Amino acid sequence: MVVLAGCTIARPRTDDPWEKWNRKAYAFNDFADRTVIRRVAVGYRKVTTPNMRRVVTNFFTNVRTPVTMANNLLQGEPRAFVRSTGRFLINTTIGLVGFFDPASQMGIKLQEQDFGTTLAKWGVPDGPYLVVPLLGSTTARDVFRFPVDRLADPLAMYARHQSGLRYHAEYMPTWLFLVSLRSRGIDAESLLEGVYDPYVFFRDAYRQQRIYQIYDGNPPVDVIEQLQGVDGDFDPEELLEEQRQFQQNGGGQSATHESTSSVDTTTSDDAATPRTGG
């Protein structure tokens, strides 16, 4: 596995051959979000304060760090493994089981990894974009992170070891994690205002966020250009003019470059997941 970690990262795909299925799955996820999931997240925000939510987020970020640690090893990255392990130990002890984040104050930032990014660094192509009911955006490659990462996820371990509790209470920590994750996305919902095709927005945002994660926040320029569908002759003024024409037409026909609906998700983790619909 360490040898495989030296493989070249495959070029990102920009086509969408499964769009027909994906749009149906997106519509289902959007309906589930509007009718149930978002309402629960809004209720969670009403009964908690920002400080309380920050503490809960810190706890779940820390408790799921072993997923990153395991993938650091699979990627053949000993320095990253030491960094994430040190962060986990500091926050678990000094940070009181992770409720506080002294590691970040010490400059030990967490670069989250999963089995999807591990496969990417082994050279596995991302495959077609895929929307999974209730799980949201992924790809034919990244979808494997859901079952594999559960093997190292303490929340999943707890649910397995405590199976059989009344009302399936063993899943309560996982449910609280998902609710807290969705509540963070509420602040980013304003990004959807004026978006003429939310499906394309989520698709492009996911692809962009994954590229930055796979390349540890520093993707090559040519990879970004390929993802955005531009080349060395790209004229930003032409793109801005298309945007102005689209706005003047009231959002009738979509602009030539679908990538204009995407956002730079490196500025905020929440920006990539404002809803479960994508």
PDB file of C-alpha atoms in Angstrom:
ATOM      1  CA  MET A   1       0.000   0.000   0.000  1.00  0.00           C
ATOM      2  CA  VAL A   2       2.880   2.360   0.790  1.00  0.00           C
ATOM      3  CA  VAL A   3       4.328   1.642  -2.665  1.00  0.00           C
ATOM      4  CA  LEU A   4       0.954   2.249  -4.278  1.00  0.00           C
ATOM      5  CA  ALA A   5       0.784   5.620  -2.523  1.00  0.00           C
ATOM      6  CA  GLY A   6       3.457   6.832  -4.918  1.00  0.00           C
ATOM      7  CA  CYS A   7       1.115   6.533  -7.922  1.00  0.00           C
ATOM      8  CA  THR A   8       0.222   9.620  -9.892  1.00  0.00           C
ATOM      9  CA  ILE A   9      -3.181  11.085  -9.096  1.00  0.00           C
ATOM     10  CA  ALA A  10      -5.569  10.505 -12.004  1.00  0.00           C
ATOM     11  CA  ARG A  11      -6.940  13.489 -13.893  1.00  0.00           C
ATOM     12  CA  PRO A  12     -10.403  14.592 -12.738  1.00  0.00           C
ATOM     13  CA  ARG A  13     -13.446  13.831 -14.850  1.00  0.00           C
ATOM     14  CA  THR A  14     -15.797  16.634 -15.783  1.00  0.00           C
ATOM     15  CA  ASP A  15     -18.518  14.688 -17.606  1.00  0.00           C
ATOM     16  CA  ASP A  16     -21.707  13.416 -15.988  1.00  0.00           C
ATOM     17  CA  PRO A  17     -22.868  10.200 -17.712  1.00  0.00           C
ATOM     18  CA  TRP A  18     -25.185   9.284 -14.818  1.00  0.00           C
ATOM     19  CA  GLU A  19     -26.951  12.648 -14.759  1.00  0.00           C
ATOM     20  CA  LYS A  20     -30.425  11.182 -15.290  1.00  0.00           C
ATOM     21  CA  TRP A  21     -30.145   9.021 -12.160  1.00  0.00           C
ATOM     22  CA  ASN A  22     -28.276  11.719 -10.249  1.00  0.00           C
ATOM     23  CA  ARG A  23     -30.977  14.317 -10.766  1.00  0.00           C
ATOM     24  CA  LYS A  24     -33.625  11.923  -9.467  1.00  0.00           C
ATOM     25  CA  ALA A  25     -31.509  11.122  -6.409  1.00  0.00           C
ATOM     26  CA  TYR A  26     -30.835  14.835  -5.903  1.00  0.00           C
ATOM     27  CA  ALA A  27     -34.575  15.592  -6.047  1.00  0.00           C
ATOM     28  CA  PHE A  28     -35.236  12.878  -3.451  1.00  0.00           C
ATOM     29  CA  ASN A  29     -32.499  14.188  -1.162  1.00  0.00           C
ATOM     30  CA  ASP A  30     -33.752  17.747  -1.541  1.00  0.00           C
ATOM     31  CA  PHE A  31     -37.287  16.661  -0.638  1.00  0.00           C
ATOM     32  CA  ALA A  32     -36.056  14.712   2.402  1.00  0.00           C
ATOM     33  CA  ASP A  33     -33.980  17.689   3.475  1.00  0.00           C
ATOM     34  CA  ARG A  34     -36.806  20.213   3.181  1.00  0.00           C
ATOM     35  CA  THR A  35     -39.402  18.023   4.893  1.00  0.00           C
ATOM     36  CA  VAL A  36     -37.376  16.424   7.701  1.00  0.00           C
ATOM     37  CA  ILE A  37     -33.625  16.874   7.899  1.00  0.00           C
ATOM     38  CA  ARG A  38     -33.402  20.654   7.731  1.00  0.00           C
ATOM     39  CA  ARG A  39     -36.243  21.056  10.238  1.00  0.00           C
ATOM     40  CA  VAL A  40     -34.386  18.896  12.738  1.00  0.00           C
ATOM     41  CA  ALA A  41     -31.219  20.926  12.166  1.00  0.00           C
ATOM     42  CA  VAL A  42     -33.104  24.197  12.657  1.00  0.00           C
ATOM     43  CA  GLY A  43     -34.573  22.823  15.895  1.00  0.00           C
ATOM     44  CA  TYR A  44     -31.082  21.884  17.039  1.00  0.00           C
ATOM     45  CA  ARG A  45     -29.893  25.442  16.428  1.00  0.00           C
ATOM     46  CA  LYS A  46     -32.831  26.851  18.380  1.00  0.00           C
ATOM     47  CA  VAL A  47     -32.046  24.860  21.520  1.00  0.00           C
ATOM     48  CA  THR A  48     -28.286  25.429  21.404  1.00  0.00           C
ATOM     49  CA  THR A  49     -25.990  28.438  21.445  1.00  0.00           C
ATOM     50  CA  PRO A  50     -23.117  29.023  18.999  1.00  0.00           C
ATOM     51  CA  ASN A  51     -20.632  28.092  21.732  1.00  0.00           C
ATOM     52  CA  MET A  52     -22.474  24.870  22.464  1.00  0.00           C
ATOM     53  CA  ARG A  53     -22.522  23.957  18.780  1.00  0.00           C
ATOM     54  CA  ARG A  54     -18.814  24.749  18.501  1.00  0.00           C
ATOM     55  CA  VAL A  55     -18.040  22.408  21.404  1.00  0.00           C
ATOM     56  CA  VAL A  56     -20.134  19.623  19.842  1.00  0.00           C
ATOM     57  CA  THR A  57     -18.419  20.133  16.479  1.00  0.00           C
ATOM     58  CA  ASN A  58     -14.998  20.016  18.158  1.00  0.00           C
ATOM     59  CA  PHE A  59     -15.913  16.752  19.875  1.00  0.00           C
ATOM     60  CA  PHE A  60     -17.064  14.992  16.714  1.00  0.00           C
ATOM     61  CA  THR A  61     -14.132  16.324  14.688  1.00  0.00           C
ATOM     62  CA  ASN A  62     -11.779  14.872  17.271  1.00  0.00           C
ATOM     63  CA  VAL A  63     -13.565  11.561  17.786  1.00  0.00           C
ATOM     64  CA  ARG A  64     -13.474  10.887  14.028  1.00  0.00           C
ATOM     65  CA  THR A  65      -9.759  11.707  13.707  1.00  0.00           C
ATOM     66  CA  PRO A  66      -8.841   7.972  13.690  1.00  0.00           C
ATOM     67  CA  VAL A  67     -10.400   7.810  10.209  1.00  0.00           C
ATOM     68  CA  THR A  68      -7.835  10.353   9.030  1.00  0.00           C
ATOM     69  CA  MET A  69      -5.039   8.583  10.920  1.00  0.00           C
ATOM     70  CA  ALA A  70      -5.844   5.246   9.268  1.00  0.00           C
ATOM     71  CA  ASN A  71      -5.883   6.806   5.806  1.00  0.00           C
ATOM     72  CA  ASN A  72      -2.611   8.625   6.492  1.00  0.00           C
ATOM     73  CA  LEU A  73      -1.047   5.186   6.972  1.00  0.00           C
ATOM     74  CA  LEU A  74      -2.719   3.748   3.883  1.00  0.00           C
ATOM     75  CA  GLN A  75      -1.382   6.673   1.860  1.00  0.00           C
ATOM     76  CA  GLY A  76       2.158   6.062   3.084  1.00  0.00           C
ATOM     77  CA  GLU A  77       2.306   9.464   4.809  1.00  0.00           C
ATOM     78  CA  PRO A  78       4.110   8.940   8.149  1.00  0.00           C
ATOM     79  CA  ARG A  79       4.521  12.671   8.833  1.00  0.00           C
ATOM     80  CA  ALA A  80       0.815  13.294   8.295  1.00  0.00           C
ATOM     81  CA  PHE A  81       0.038  10.301  10.533  1.00  0.00           C
ATOM     82  CA  VAL A  82       2.223  11.686  13.323  1.00  0.00           C
ATOM     83  CA  ARG A  83       0.606  15.114  12.971  1.00  0.00           C
ATOM     84  CA  SER A  84      -2.971  13.804  13.078  1.00  0.00           C
ATOM     85  CA  THR A  85      -2.114  11.407  15.936  1.00  0.00           C
ATOM     86  CA  GLY A  86      -0.515  14.209  17.927  1.00  0.00           C
ATOM     87  CA  ARG A  87      -3.548  16.393  17.340  1.00  0.00           C
ATOM     88  CA  PHE A  88      -5.846  13.587  18.485  1.00  0.00           C
ATOM     89  CA  LEU A  89      -3.865  12.984  21.679  1.00  0.00           C
ATOM     90  CA  ILE A  90      -3.635  16.680  22.556  1.00  0.00           C
ATOM     91  CA  ASN A  91      -7.329  17.352  22.054  1.00  0.00           C
ATOM     92  CA  THR A  92      -8.361  14.141  23.815  1.00  0.00           C
ATOM     93  CA  THR A  93      -6.305  15.000  26.926  1.00  0.00           C
ATOM     94  CA  ILE A  94      -5.760  18.742  27.238  1.00  0.00           C
ATOM     95  CA  GLY A  95      -8.899  19.436  25.211  1.00  0.00           C
ATOM     96  CA  LEU A  96     -11.092  17.327  27.515  1.00  0.00           C
ATOM     97  CA  VAL A  97     -12.079  14.495  25.174  1.00  0.00           C
ATOM     98  CA  GLY A  98     -12.102  16.893  22.245  1.00  0.00           C
ATOM     99  CA  PHE A  99     -14.646  19.426  23.486  1.00  0.00           C
ATOM    100  CA  PHE A 100     -11.920  22.027  23.066  1.00  0.00           C
ATOM    101  CA  ASP A 101      -9.338  22.378  20.320  1.00  0.00           C
ATOM    102  CA  PRO A 102      -5.962  23.386  21.798  1.00  0.00           C
ATOM    103  CA  ALA A 103      -4.160  21.575  18.953  1.00  0.00           C
ATOM    104  CA  SER A 104      -5.333  24.169  16.435  1.00  0.00           C
ATOM    105  CA  GLN A 105      -4.099  26.940  18.717  1.00  0.00           C
ATOM    106  CA  MET A 106      -0.724  25.193  18.686  1.00  0.00           C
ATOM    107  CA  GLY A 107      -0.729  25.291  14.899  1.00  0.00           C
ATOM    108  CA  ILE A 108      -1.562  21.595  14.402  1.00  0.00           C
ATOM    109  CA  LYS A 109      -4.289  21.809  11.788  1.00  0.00           C
ATOM    110  CA  LEU A 110      -6.307  18.774  10.779  1.00  0.00           C
ATOM    111  CA  GLN A 111      -6.249  17.785   7.117  1.00  0.00           C
ATOM    112  CA  GLU A 112      -9.110  15.323   6.962  1.00  0.00           C
ATOM    113  CA  GLN A 113      -8.581  12.247   4.817  1.00  0.00           C
ATOM    114  CA  ASP A 114     -10.873   9.397   3.860  1.00  0.00           C
ATOM    115  CA  PHE A 115     -10.684   6.241   1.800  1.00  0.00           C
ATOM    116  CA  GLY A 116     -11.764   8.151  -1.296  1.00  0.00           C
ATOM    117  CA  THR A 117      -8.727  10.451  -1.102  1.00  0.00           C
ATOM    118  CA  THR A 118      -6.581   7.401  -0.367  1.00  0.00           C
ATOM    119  CA  LEU A 119      -7.764   5.690  -3.555  1.00  0.00           C
ATOM    120  CA  ALA A 120      -7.109   8.923  -5.449  1.00  0.00           C
ATOM    121  CA  LYS A 121      -3.520   9.047  -4.182  1.00  0.00           C
ATOM    122  CA  TRP A 122      -3.108   5.419  -5.212  1.00  0.00           C
ATOM    123  CA  GLY A 123      -3.919   6.558  -8.748  1.00  0.00           C
ATOM    124  CA  VAL A 124      -7.520   5.294  -8.936  1.00  0.00           C
ATOM    125  CA  PRO A 125      -9.607   7.514 -11.292  1.00  0.00           C
ATOM    126  CA  ASP A 126     -12.578   9.254  -9.725  1.00  0.00           C
ATOM    127  CA  GLY A 127     -15.117   7.754 -12.130  1.00  0.00           C
ATOM    128  CA  PRO A 128     -18.506   9.303 -12.897  1.00  0.00           C
ATOM    129  CA  TYR A 129     -20.149  11.728 -10.516  1.00  0.00           C
ATOM    130  CA  LEU A 130     -22.772   9.999  -8.374  1.00  0.00           C
ATOM    131  CA  VAL A 131     -25.565  11.153  -6.056  1.00  0.00           C
ATOM    132  CA  VAL A 132     -26.531   8.561  -3.442  1.00  0.00           C
ATOM    133  CA  PRO A 133     -29.927   8.792  -1.714  1.00  0.00           C
ATOM    134  CA  LEU A 134     -29.533  10.383   1.749  1.00  0.00           C
ATOM    135  CA  LEU A 135     -25.727  10.394   1.446  1.00  0.00           C
ATOM    136  CA  GLY A 136     -25.435  13.022  -1.278  1.00  0.00           C
ATOM    137  CA  SER A 137     -22.573  13.796  -3.640  1.00  0.00           C
ATOM    138  CA  THR A 138     -19.818  11.295  -4.327  1.00  0.00           C
ATOM    139  CA  THR A 139     -18.196   9.497  -7.259  1.00  0.00           C
ATOM    140  CA  ALA A 140     -17.817   5.896  -8.374  1.00  0.00           C
ATOM    141  CA  ARG A 141     -14.465   5.930  -6.523  1.00  0.00           C
ATOM    142  CA  ASP A 142     -15.364   7.996  -3.462  1.00  0.00           C
ATOM    143  CA  VAL A 143     -18.497   5.975  -2.692  1.00  0.00           C
ATOM    144  CA  PHE A 144     -16.276   3.258  -1.195  1.00  0.00           C
ATOM    145  CA  ARG A 145     -15.273   5.598   1.602  1.00  0.00           C
ATOM    146  CA  PHE A 146     -18.652   5.114   3.262  1.00  0.00           C
ATOM    147  CA  PRO A 147     -18.287   1.403   4.131  1.00  0.00           C
ATOM    148  CA  VAL A 148     -14.478   1.327   4.463  1.00  0.00           C
ATOM    149  CA  ASP A 149     -14.076   4.357   6.724  1.00  0.00           C
ATOM    150  CA  ARG A 150     -16.650   2.917   9.112  1.00  0.00           C
ATOM    151  CA  LEU A 151     -14.073   0.299  10.067  1.00  0.00           C
ATOM    152  CA  ALA A 152     -11.969   3.031  11.706  1.00  0.00           C
ATOM    153  CA  ASP A 153     -14.802   5.325  12.805  1.00  0.00           C
ATOM    154  CA  PRO A 154     -15.301   5.278  16.613  1.00  0.00           C
ATOM    155  CA  LEU A 155     -18.956   6.251  16.171  1.00  0.00           C
ATOM    156  CA  ALA A 156     -19.557   3.183  14.012  1.00  0.00           C
ATOM    157  CA  MET A 157     -17.547   1.022  16.422  1.00  0.00           C
ATOM    158  CA  TYR A 158     -19.730   2.183  19.305  1.00  0.00           C
ATOM    159  CA  ALA A 159     -22.895   1.369  17.372  1.00  0.00           C
ATOM    160  CA  ARG A 160     -21.616  -2.125  16.570  1.00  0.00           C
ATOM    161  CA  HIS A 161     -20.518  -2.898  20.108  1.00  0.00           C
ATOM    162  CA  GLN A 162     -23.702  -1.522  21.702  1.00  0.00           C
ATOM    163  CA  SER A 163     -26.138  -3.043  19.230  1.00  0.00           C
ATOM    164  CA  GLY A 164     -29.548  -4.013  20.527  1.00  0.00           C
ATOM    165  CA  LEU A 165     -30.210  -0.987  22.714  1.00  0.00           C
ATOM    166  CA  ARG A 166     -33.787   0.157  23.085  1.00  0.00           C
ATOM    167  CA  TYR A 167     -34.989   2.426  20.274  1.00  0.00           C
ATOM    168  CA  HIS A 168     -31.626   1.849  18.553  1.00  0.00           C
ATOM    169  CA  ALA A 169     -30.013   4.280  20.981  1.00  0.00           C
ATOM    170  CA  GLU A 170     -26.595   3.004  19.905  1.00  0.00           C
ATOM    171  CA  TYR A 171     -26.960   5.235  16.838  1.00  0.00           C
ATOM    172  CA  MET A 172     -27.707   8.404  18.802  1.00  0.00           C
ATOM    173  CA  PRO A 173     -24.096   9.692  18.663  1.00  0.00           C
ATOM    174  CA  THR A 174     -24.096   9.202  14.884  1.00  0.00           C
ATOM    175  CA  TRP A 175     -27.472  10.942  14.549  1.00  0.00           C
ATOM    176  CA  LEU A 176     -26.267  13.885  16.639  1.00  0.00           C
ATOM    177  CA  PHE A 177     -23.141  14.124  14.489  1.00  0.00           C
ATOM    178  CA  LEU A 178     -25.224  14.241  11.298  1.00  0.00           C
ATOM    179  CA  VAL A 179     -27.600  16.835  12.753  1.00  0.00           C
ATOM    180  CA  SER A 180     -24.701  19.030  13.859  1.00  0.00           C
ATOM    181  CA  LEU A 181     -23.150  18.666  10.408  1.00  0.00           C
ATOM    182  CA  ARG A 182     -26.383  19.706   8.683  1.00  0.00           C
ATOM    183  CA  SER A 183     -26.856  22.654  11.047  1.00  0.00           C
ATOM    184  CA  ARG A 184     -23.487  24.030   9.972  1.00  0.00           C
ATOM    185  CA  GLY A 185     -24.703  24.070   6.390  1.00  0.00           C
ATOM    186  CA  ILE A 186     -27.601  26.397   7.179  1.00  0.00           C
ATOM    187  CA  ASP A 187     -25.219  29.349   7.311  1.00  0.00           C
ATOM    188  CA  ALA A 188     -24.127  28.580   3.743  1.00  0.00           C
ATOM    189  CA  GLU A 189     -27.599  28.343   2.203  1.00  0.00           C
ATOM    190  CA  SER A 190     -27.348  31.930   0.951  1.00  0.00           C
ATOM    191  CA  LEU A 191     -24.895  30.606  -1.652  1.00  0.00           C
ATOM    192  CA  LEU A 192     -27.870  29.026  -3.448  1.00  0.00           C
ATOM    193  CA  GLU A 193     -29.604  32.362  -3.999  1.00  0.00           C
ATOM    194  CA  GLY A 194     -29.736  33.099  -7.717  1.00  0.00           C
ATOM    195  CA  VAL A 195     -28.321  29.695  -8.705  1.00  0.00           C
ATOM    196  CA  TYR A 196     -30.126  28.670 -11.884  1.00  0.00           C
ATOM    197  CA  ASP A 197     -29.395  24.944 -11.465  1.00  0.00           C
ATOM    198  CA  PRO A 198     -28.725  23.787  -7.887  1.00  0.00           C
ATOM    199  CA  TYR A 199     -27.826  20.293  -9.117  1.00  0.00           C
ATOM    200  CA  VAL A 200     -24.944  21.677 -11.194  1.00  0.00           C
ATOM    201  CA  PHE A 201     -23.921  23.895  -8.268  1.00  0.00           C
ATOM    202  CA  PHE A 202     -23.621  20.932  -5.896  1.00  0.00           C
ATOM    203  CA  ARG A 203     -21.887  18.783  -8.486  1.00  0.00           C
ATOM    204  CA  ASP A 204     -19.238  21.393  -9.304  1.00  0.00           C
ATOM    205  CA  ALA A 205     -18.785  22.361  -5.660  1.00  0.00           C
ATOM    206  CA  TYR A 206     -18.225  18.732  -4.672  1.00  0.00           C
ATOM    207  CA  ARG A 207     -15.707  18.124  -7.441  1.00  0.00           C
ATOM    208  CA  GLN A 208     -13.805  21.279  -6.557  1.00  0.00           C
ATOM    209  CA  GLN A 209     -13.758  20.502  -2.837  1.00  0.00           C
ATOM    210  CA  ARG A 210     -12.477  16.980  -3.472  1.00  0.00           C
ATOM    211  CA  ILE A 211      -9.676  18.187  -5.728  1.00  0.00           C
ATOM    212  CA  TYR A 212      -8.438  20.547  -3.039  1.00  0.00           C
ATOM    213  CA  GLN A 213      -8.663  17.773  -0.448  1.00  0.00           C
ATOM    214  CA  ILE A 214      -6.830  15.226  -2.598  1.00  0.00           C
ATOM    215  CA  TYR A 215      -3.997  17.670  -3.305  1.00  0.00           C
ATOM    216  CA  ASP A 216      -3.865  18.814   0.346  1.00  0.00           C
ATOM    217  CA  GLY A 217      -5.134  22.274  -0.519  1.00  0.00           C
ATOM    218  CA  ASN A 218      -2.667  22.954  -3.325  1.00  0.00           C
ATOM    219  CA  PRO A 219      -3.883  21.469  -6.626  1.00  0.00           C
ATOM    220  CA  PRO A 220      -1.889  22.137  -9.818  1.00  0.00           C
ATOM    221  CA  VAL A 221      -3.153  24.945 -12.032  1.00  0.00           C
ATOM    222  CA  ASP A 222      -3.722  22.611 -14.992  1.00  0.00           C
ATOM    223  CA  VAL A 223      -5.946  20.384 -12.842  1.00  0.00           C
ATOM    224  CA  ILE A 224      -8.056  23.362 -11.788  1.00  0.00           C
ATOM    225  CA  GLU A 225      -8.348  24.508 -15.400  1.00  0.00           C
ATOM    226  CA  GLN A 226      -9.429  21.043 -16.530  1.00  0.00           C
ATOM    227  CA  LEU A 227     -12.020  20.872 -13.753  1.00  0.00           C
ATOM    228  CA  GLN A 228     -13.405  24.272 -14.733  1.00  0.00           C
ATOM    229  CA  GLY A 229     -13.406  23.448 -18.427  1.00  0.00           C
ATOM    230  CA  VAL A 230     -10.985  26.184 -19.408  1.00  0.00           C
ATOM    231  CA  ASP A 231      -7.530  26.247 -20.969  1.00  0.00           C
ATOM    232  CA  GLY A 232      -4.626  28.601 -21.342  1.00  0.00           C
ATOM    233  CA  ASP A 233      -6.710  30.859 -23.635  1.00  0.00           C
ATOM    234  CA  PHE A 234      -9.390  31.350 -20.985  1.00  0.00           C
ATOM    235  CA  ASP A 235     -10.714  34.921 -20.948  1.00  0.00           C
ATOM    236  CA  PRO A 236     -12.276  35.898 -17.573  1.00  0.00           C
ATOM    237  CA  GLU A 237     -13.823  39.016 -19.131  1.00  0.00           C
ATOM    238  CA  GLU A 238     -15.765  36.818 -21.539  1.00  0.00           C
ATOM    239  CA  LEU A 239     -17.073  34.741 -18.641  1.00  0.00           C
ATOM    240  CA  LEU A 240     -18.120  37.867 -16.717  1.00  0.00           C
ATOM    241  CA  GLU A 241     -19.956  39.146 -19.765  1.00  0.00           C
ATOM    242  CA  GLU A 242     -21.846  35.840 -20.011  1.00  0.00           C
ATOM    243  CA  GLN A 243     -22.807  36.171 -16.351  1.00  0.00           C
ATOM    244  CA  ARG A 244     -24.101  39.713 -16.899  1.00  0.00           C
ATOM    245  CA  GLN A 245     -26.137  38.597 -19.893  1.00  0.00           C
ATOM    246  CA  PHE A 246     -27.595  35.730 -17.899  1.00  0.00           C
ATOM    247  CA  GLN A 247     -28.663  38.075 -15.087  1.00  0.00           C
ATOM    248  CA  GLN A 248     -30.159  40.567 -17.544  1.00  0.00           C
ATOM    249  CA  ASN A 249     -32.193  37.770 -19.140  1.00  0.00           C
ATOM    250  CA  GLY A 250     -33.621  36.858 -15.766  1.00  0.00           C
ATOM    251  CA  GLY A 251     -31.867  33.512 -15.588  1.00  0.00           C
ATOM    252  CA  GLY A 252     -33.420  32.107 -18.748  1.00  0.00           C
ATOM    253  CA  GLN A 253     -30.761  30.143 -20.596  1.00  0.00           C
ATOM    254  CA  SER A 254     -27.795  28.770 -18.726  1.00  0.00           C
ATOM    255  CA  ALA A 255     -24.399  30.259 -19.361  1.00  0.00           C
ATOM    256  CA  THR A 256     -21.958  28.421 -21.581  1.00  0.00           C
ATOM    257  CA  HIS A 257     -19.664  27.541 -18.695  1.00  0.00           C
ATOM    258  CA  GLU A 258     -21.535  25.459 -16.137  1.00  0.00           C
ATOM    259  CA  SER A 259     -18.574  25.880 -13.846  1.00  0.00           C
ATOM    260  CA  THR A 260     -19.680  29.448 -13.061  1.00  0.00           C
ATOM    261  CA  SER A 261     -22.197  27.939 -10.680  1.00  0.00           C
ATOM    262  CA  SER A 262     -19.473  26.418  -8.553  1.00  0.00           C
ATOM    263  CA  VAL A 263     -17.787  28.016  -5.570  1.00  0.00           C
ATOM    264  CA  ASP A 264     -14.328  27.943  -4.110  1.00  0.00           C
ATOM    265  CA  THR A 265     -14.933  25.516  -1.282  1.00  0.00           C
ATOM    266  CA  THR A 266     -11.494  25.971   0.184  1.00  0.00           C
ATOM    267  CA  THR A 267     -12.704  28.982   2.135  1.00  0.00           C
ATOM    268  CA  SER A 268     -15.253  27.070   4.173  1.00  0.00           C
ATOM    269  CA  ASP A 269     -16.041  23.447   4.846  1.00  0.00           C
ATOM    270  CA  ASP A 270     -19.709  24.342   5.168  1.00  0.00           C
ATOM    271  CA  ALA A 271     -19.870  25.876   1.726  1.00  0.00           C
ATOM    272  CA  ALA A 272     -19.553  22.480   0.139  1.00  0.00           C
ATOM    273  CA  THR A 273     -22.544  20.998   1.972  1.00  0.00           C
ATOM    274  CA  PRO A 274     -25.304  23.539   2.519  1.00  0.00           C
ATOM    275  CA  ARG A 275     -27.884  20.775   2.008  1.00  0.00           C
ATOM    276  CA  THR A 276     -28.012  17.029   1.758  1.00  0.00           C
ATOM    277  CA  GLY A 277     -29.586  17.374  -1.688  1.00  0.00           C
ATOM    278  CA  GLY A 278     -26.248  17.327  -3.500  1.00  0.00           C
TER     279      GLY A 278
END
